[in-house]
mmCIF file with all atom_site columns, C-alpha atoms in Angstrom:
data_model
loop_
_atom_site.group_PDB
_atom_site.id
_atom_site.type_symbol
_atom_site.label_atom_id
_atom_site.label_alt_id
_atom_site.label_comp_id
_atom_site.label_asym_id
_atom_site.label_entity_id
_atom_site.label_seq_id
_atom_site.pdbx_PDB_ins_code
_atom_site.Cartn_x
_atom_site.Cartn_y
_atom_site.Cartn_z
_atom_site.occupancy
_atom_site.B_iso_or_equiv
_atom_site.pdbx_formal_charge
_atom_site.auth_seq_id
_atom_site.auth_comp_id
_atom_site.auth_asym_id
_atom_site.auth_atom_id
_atom_site.pdbx_PDB_model_num
ATOM 1   C CA . UNK A 1 1   ? -0.468 69.161 37.631 1.00 0.00 ? 111 UNK A CA 1
ATOM 2   C CA . UNK A 1 2   ? 1.102  65.712 37.369 1.00 0.00 ? 112 UNK A CA 1
ATOM 3   C CA . UNK A 1 3   ? 3.718  64.437 39.752 1.00 0.00 ? 113 UNK A CA 1
ATOM 4   C CA . UNK A 1 4   ? 6.367  61.826 39.111 1.00 0.00 ? 114 UNK A CA 1
ATOM 5   C CA . UNK A 1 5   ? 6.636  58.969 41.586 1.00 0.00 ? 115 UNK A CA 1
ATOM 6   C CA . UNK A 1 6   ? 9.837  58.855 43.613 1.00 0.00 ? 116 UNK A CA 1
ATOM 7   C CA . UNK A 1 7   ? 12.619 56.978 41.895 1.00 0.00 ? 117 UNK A CA 1
ATOM 8   C CA . UNK A 1 8   ? 13.753 53.805 43.661 1.00 0.00 ? 118 UNK A CA 1
ATOM 9   C CA . UNK A 1 9   ? 17.053 52.180 42.785 1.00 0.00 ? 119 UNK A CA 1
ATOM 10  C CA . UNK A 1 10  ? 16.789 48.432 42.338 1.00 0.00 ? 120 UNK A CA 1
ATOM 11  C CA . UNK A 1 11  ? 19.224 45.764 41.238 1.00 0.00 ? 121 UNK A CA 1
ATOM 12  C CA . UNK A 1 12  ? 19.477 42.025 40.695 1.00 0.00 ? 122 UNK A CA 1
ATOM 13  C CA . UNK A 1 13  ? 21.853 39.596 42.353 1.00 0.00 ? 123 UNK A CA 1
ATOM 14  C CA . UNK A 1 14  ? 23.962 37.857 39.750 1.00 0.00 ? 124 UNK A CA 1
ATOM 15  C CA . UNK A 1 15  ? 23.701 34.252 40.877 1.00 0.00 ? 125 UNK A CA 1
ATOM 16  C CA . UNK A 1 16  ? 24.612 31.238 38.849 1.00 0.00 ? 126 UNK A CA 1
ATOM 17  C CA . UNK A 1 17  ? 22.131 28.455 38.154 1.00 0.00 ? 127 UNK A CA 1
ATOM 18  C CA . UNK A 1 18  ? 23.487 26.240 40.931 1.00 0.00 ? 128 UNK A CA 1
ATOM 19  C CA . UNK A 1 19  ? 22.904 28.866 43.648 1.00 0.00 ? 129 UNK A CA 1
ATOM 20  C CA . UNK A 1 20  ? 19.664 30.423 42.466 1.00 0.00 ? 130 UNK A CA 1
ATOM 21  C CA . UNK A 1 21  ? 16.357 28.882 43.454 1.00 0.00 ? 131 UNK A CA 1
ATOM 22  C CA . UNK A 1 22  ? 14.853 30.127 40.186 1.00 0.00 ? 132 UNK A CA 1
ATOM 23  C CA . UNK A 1 23  ? 17.489 31.168 37.602 1.00 0.00 ? 133 UNK A CA 1
ATOM 24  C CA . UNK A 1 24  ? 14.796 32.537 35.272 1.00 0.00 ? 134 UNK A CA 1
ATOM 25  C CA . UNK A 1 25  ? 13.579 34.932 37.983 1.00 0.00 ? 135 UNK A CA 1
ATOM 26  C CA . UNK A 1 26  ? 16.578 36.242 39.970 1.00 0.00 ? 136 UNK A CA 1
ATOM 27  C CA . UNK A 1 27  ? 15.856 38.038 43.234 1.00 0.00 ? 137 UNK A CA 1
ATOM 28  C CA . UNK A 1 28  ? 15.406 41.782 42.918 1.00 0.00 ? 138 UNK A CA 1
ATOM 29  C CA . UNK A 1 29  ? 16.631 44.207 45.569 1.00 0.00 ? 139 UNK A CA 1
ATOM 30  C CA . UNK A 1 30  ? 15.840 47.778 46.564 1.00 0.00 ? 140 UNK A CA 1
ATOM 31  C CA . UNK A 1 31  ? 18.520 50.139 47.842 1.00 0.00 ? 141 UNK A CA 1
ATOM 32  C CA . UNK A 1 32  ? 18.078 50.907 51.551 1.00 0.00 ? 142 UNK A CA 1
ATOM 33  C CA . UNK A 1 33  ? 21.453 52.467 52.467 1.00 0.00 ? 143 UNK A CA 1
ATOM 34  C CA . UNK A 1 34  ? 24.376 54.224 50.829 1.00 0.00 ? 144 UNK A CA 1
ATOM 35  C CA . UNK A 1 35  ? 27.428 55.188 52.832 1.00 0.00 ? 145 UNK A CA 1
ATOM 36  C CA . UNK A 1 36  ? 30.875 56.521 52.054 1.00 0.00 ? 146 UNK A CA 1
ATOM 37  C CA . UNK A 1 37  ? 33.828 54.729 53.567 1.00 0.00 ? 147 UNK A CA 1
ATOM 38  C CA . UNK A 1 38  ? 35.416 56.801 56.340 1.00 0.00 ? 148 UNK A CA 1
ATOM 39  C CA . UNK A 1 39  ? 38.943 57.645 55.097 1.00 0.00 ? 149 UNK A CA 1
ATOM 40  C CA . UNK A 1 40  ? 40.235 57.460 58.697 1.00 0.00 ? 150 UNK A CA 1
ATOM 41  C CA . UNK A 1 41  ? 39.098 53.819 59.061 1.00 0.00 ? 151 UNK A CA 1
ATOM 42  C CA . UNK A 1 42  ? 39.843 50.605 57.256 1.00 0.00 ? 152 UNK A CA 1
ATOM 43  C CA . UNK A 1 43  ? 37.343 49.451 54.663 1.00 0.00 ? 153 UNK A CA 1
ATOM 44  C CA . UNK A 1 44  ? 36.476 46.484 56.889 1.00 0.00 ? 154 UNK A CA 1
ATOM 45  C CA . UNK A 1 45  ? 35.607 48.639 59.906 1.00 0.00 ? 155 UNK A CA 1
ATOM 46  C CA . UNK A 1 46  ? 33.541 51.040 57.772 1.00 0.00 ? 156 UNK A CA 1
ATOM 47  C CA . UNK A 1 47  ? 31.763 48.122 56.123 1.00 0.00 ? 157 UNK A CA 1
ATOM 48  C CA . UNK A 1 48  ? 30.849 46.481 59.435 1.00 0.00 ? 158 UNK A CA 1
ATOM 49  C CA . UNK A 1 49  ? 29.648 49.797 60.880 1.00 0.00 ? 159 UNK A CA 1
ATOM 50  C CA . UNK A 1 50  ? 27.501 50.394 57.795 1.00 0.00 ? 160 UNK A CA 1
ATOM 51  C CA . UNK A 1 51  ? 25.959 46.922 58.025 1.00 0.00 ? 161 UNK A CA 1
ATOM 52  C CA . UNK A 1 52  ? 25.262 47.214 61.755 1.00 0.00 ? 162 UNK A CA 1
ATOM 53  C CA . UNK A 1 53  ? 23.890 50.778 61.434 1.00 0.00 ? 163 UNK A CA 1
ATOM 54  C CA . UNK A 1 54  ? 21.620 49.759 58.569 1.00 0.00 ? 164 UNK A CA 1
ATOM 55  C CA . UNK A 1 55  ? 20.322 46.437 59.888 1.00 0.00 ? 165 UNK A CA 1
ATOM 56  C CA . UNK A 1 56  ? 20.060 47.718 63.474 1.00 0.00 ? 166 UNK A CA 1
ATOM 57  C CA . UNK A 1 57  ? 20.647 44.700 65.723 1.00 0.00 ? 167 UNK A CA 1
ATOM 58  C CA . UNK A 1 58  ? 18.669 44.652 68.975 1.00 0.00 ? 168 UNK A CA 1
ATOM 59  C CA . UNK A 1 59  ? 20.451 46.352 71.896 1.00 0.00 ? 169 UNK A CA 1
ATOM 60  C CA . UNK A 1 60  ? 23.440 47.086 69.675 1.00 0.00 ? 170 UNK A CA 1
ATOM 61  C CA . UNK A 1 61  ? 24.571 43.471 70.039 1.00 0.00 ? 171 UNK A CA 1
ATOM 62  C CA . UNK A 1 62  ? 26.016 41.686 67.056 1.00 0.00 ? 172 UNK A CA 1
ATOM 63  C CA . UNK A 1 63  ? 27.525 38.331 66.287 1.00 0.00 ? 173 UNK A CA 1
ATOM 64  C CA . UNK A 1 64  ? 28.348 39.349 62.731 1.00 0.00 ? 174 UNK A CA 1
ATOM 65  C CA . UNK A 1 65  ? 31.460 37.692 61.386 1.00 0.00 ? 175 UNK A CA 1
ATOM 66  C CA . UNK A 1 66  ? 32.281 39.277 58.062 1.00 0.00 ? 176 UNK A CA 1
ATOM 67  C CA . UNK A 1 67  ? 34.503 36.278 57.235 1.00 0.00 ? 177 UNK A CA 1
ATOM 68  C CA . UNK A 1 68  ? 31.353 34.125 56.951 1.00 0.00 ? 178 UNK A CA 1
ATOM 69  C CA . UNK A 1 69  ? 30.276 36.208 53.966 1.00 0.00 ? 179 UNK A CA 1
ATOM 70  C CA . UNK A 1 70  ? 33.403 37.659 52.335 1.00 0.00 ? 180 UNK A CA 1
ATOM 71  C CA . UNK A 1 71  ? 37.144 37.680 52.902 1.00 0.00 ? 181 UNK A CA 1
ATOM 72  C CA . UNK A 1 72  ? 37.724 41.243 54.194 1.00 0.00 ? 182 UNK A CA 1
ATOM 73  C CA . UNK A 1 73  ? 41.466 41.162 53.449 1.00 0.00 ? 183 UNK A CA 1
ATOM 74  C CA . UNK A 1 74  ? 40.872 40.158 49.827 1.00 0.00 ? 184 UNK A CA 1
ATOM 75  C CA . UNK A 1 75  ? 38.099 42.745 49.526 1.00 0.00 ? 185 UNK A CA 1
ATOM 76  C CA . UNK A 1 76  ? 40.415 45.512 50.739 1.00 0.00 ? 186 UNK A CA 1
ATOM 77  C CA . UNK A 1 77  ? 43.142 44.375 48.330 1.00 0.00 ? 187 UNK A CA 1
ATOM 78  C CA . UNK A 1 78  ? 40.756 44.391 45.364 1.00 0.00 ? 188 UNK A CA 1
ATOM 79  C CA . UNK A 1 79  ? 39.413 47.856 46.201 1.00 0.00 ? 189 UNK A CA 1
ATOM 80  C CA . UNK A 1 80  ? 42.904 49.291 46.832 1.00 0.00 ? 190 UNK A CA 1
ATOM 81  C CA . UNK A 1 81  ? 44.289 47.816 43.581 1.00 0.00 ? 191 UNK A CA 1
ATOM 82  C CA . UNK A 1 82  ? 41.324 49.208 41.671 1.00 0.00 ? 192 UNK A CA 1
ATOM 83  C CA . UNK A 1 83  ? 41.862 52.675 43.132 1.00 0.00 ? 193 UNK A CA 1
ATOM 84  C CA . UNK A 1 84  ? 45.577 52.572 42.292 1.00 0.00 ? 194 UNK A CA 1
ATOM 85  C CA . UNK A 1 85  ? 44.843 51.553 38.707 1.00 0.00 ? 195 UNK A CA 1
ATOM 86  C CA . UNK A 1 86  ? 41.963 54.049 38.453 1.00 0.00 ? 196 UNK A CA 1
ATOM 87  C CA . UNK A 1 87  ? 39.525 51.354 37.375 1.00 0.00 ? 197 UNK A CA 1
ATOM 88  C CA . UNK A 1 88  ? 36.025 50.868 38.668 1.00 0.00 ? 198 UNK A CA 1
ATOM 89  C CA . UNK A 1 89  ? 35.286 47.713 40.638 1.00 0.00 ? 199 UNK A CA 1
ATOM 90  C CA . UNK A 1 90  ? 32.156 46.549 42.378 1.00 0.00 ? 200 UNK A CA 1
ATOM 91  C CA . UNK A 1 91  ? 32.146 43.579 44.770 1.00 0.00 ? 201 UNK A CA 1
ATOM 92  C CA . UNK A 1 92  ? 28.801 42.063 45.768 1.00 0.00 ? 202 UNK A CA 1
ATOM 93  C CA . UNK A 1 93  ? 27.980 39.527 48.435 1.00 0.00 ? 203 UNK A CA 1
ATOM 94  C CA . UNK A 1 94  ? 24.971 38.623 50.526 1.00 0.00 ? 204 UNK A CA 1
ATOM 95  C CA . UNK A 1 95  ? 24.455 38.601 54.253 1.00 0.00 ? 205 UNK A CA 1
ATOM 96  C CA . UNK A 1 96  ? 21.392 36.444 54.732 1.00 0.00 ? 206 UNK A CA 1
ATOM 97  C CA . UNK A 1 97  ? 19.031 37.967 52.169 1.00 0.00 ? 207 UNK A CA 1
ATOM 98  C CA . UNK A 1 98  ? 20.590 41.435 52.089 1.00 0.00 ? 208 UNK A CA 1
ATOM 99  C CA . UNK A 1 99  ? 22.815 42.317 49.140 1.00 0.00 ? 209 UNK A CA 1
ATOM 100 C CA . UNK A 1 100 ? 25.928 44.293 50.060 1.00 0.00 ? 210 UNK A CA 1
ATOM 101 C CA . UNK A 1 101 ? 27.850 46.139 47.356 1.00 0.00 ? 211 UNK A CA 1
ATOM 102 C CA . UNK A 1 102 ? 31.282 47.676 47.865 1.00 0.00 ? 212 UNK A CA 1
ATOM 103 C CA . UNK A 1 103 ? 32.521 49.996 45.125 1.00 0.00 ? 213 UNK A CA 1
ATOM 104 C CA . UNK A 1 104 ? 36.030 51.190 44.432 1.00 0.00 ? 214 UNK A CA 1
ATOM 105 C CA . UNK A 1 105 ? 34.847 54.793 44.805 1.00 0.00 ? 215 UNK A CA 1
ATOM 106 C CA . UNK A 1 106 ? 34.666 54.113 48.583 1.00 0.00 ? 216 UNK A CA 1
ATOM 107 C CA . UNK A 1 107 ? 30.918 53.583 48.598 1.00 0.00 ? 217 UNK A CA 1
ATOM 108 C CA . UNK A 1 108 ? 28.987 50.839 50.379 1.00 0.00 ? 218 UNK A CA 1
ATOM 109 C CA . UNK A 1 109 ? 25.418 50.088 49.293 1.00 0.00 ? 219 UNK A CA 1
ATOM 110 C CA . UNK A 1 110 ? 22.987 47.773 51.056 1.00 0.00 ? 220 UNK A CA 1
ATOM 111 C CA . UNK A 1 111 ? 19.942 46.386 49.289 1.00 0.00 ? 221 UNK A CA 1
ATOM 112 C CA . UNK A 1 112 ? 16.905 44.659 50.756 1.00 0.00 ? 222 UNK A CA 1
ATOM 113 C CA . UNK A 1 113 ? 15.128 41.905 48.818 1.00 0.00 ? 223 UNK A CA 1
ATOM 114 C CA . UNK A 1 114 ? 11.809 42.638 47.145 1.00 0.00 ? 224 UNK A CA 1
ATOM 115 C CA . UNK A 1 115 ? 8.846  40.361 46.605 1.00 0.00 ? 225 UNK A CA 1
ATOM 116 C CA . UNK A 1 116 ? 8.846  36.603 47.121 1.00 0.00 ? 226 UNK A CA 1
ATOM 117 C CA . UNK A 1 117 ? 12.605 36.455 47.796 1.00 0.00 ? 227 UNK A CA 1
ATOM 118 C CA . UNK A 1 118 ? 12.181 38.540 50.957 1.00 0.00 ? 228 UNK A CA 1
ATOM 119 C CA . UNK A 1 119 ? 12.943 36.558 54.079 1.00 0.00 ? 229 UNK A CA 1
ATOM 120 C CA . UNK A 1 120 ? 10.931 36.353 57.233 1.00 0.00 ? 230 UNK A CA 1
ATOM 121 C CA . UNK A 1 121 ? 11.663 38.763 60.065 1.00 0.00 ? 231 UNK A CA 1
ATOM 122 C CA . UNK A 1 122 ? 14.986 37.037 60.705 1.00 0.00 ? 232 UNK A CA 1
ATOM 123 C CA . UNK A 1 123 ? 17.757 39.562 61.352 1.00 0.00 ? 233 UNK A CA 1
ATOM 124 C CA . UNK A 1 124 ? 21.139 38.417 60.025 1.00 0.00 ? 234 UNK A CA 1
ATOM 125 C CA . UNK A 1 125 ? 23.141 39.966 62.826 1.00 0.00 ? 235 UNK A CA 1
ATOM 126 C CA . UNK A 1 126 ? 21.179 38.923 65.887 1.00 0.00 ? 236 UNK A CA 1
ATOM 127 C CA . UNK A 1 127 ? 22.807 36.736 68.489 1.00 0.00 ? 237 UNK A CA 1
#
């Protein structure tokens, strides 16, 4: 009896040549978390909770400032406009080496880098 290996979702970060260390070999990421946005919370609060829950800062402490990585107000406006117009939108940004994807279907995905693009043990939300 043959068994199929577990399927792992991977993606690439779409960097331009000026931001990529090696534009011919973009970093590849593996999905480590998928969460739905809590309808009783703002997108920003749900996004921060998802990031903190996934990256697990020591002692629950965080110095994460979302504004250093993305404009949360603009992100919410894009997602809300997309939902109103019934069009699919996906916004991607990085926090340190992690790729964060926010989709207009109220889904947040977090990817971890694979291979040589993986960082050291540095946690992006430690004090």
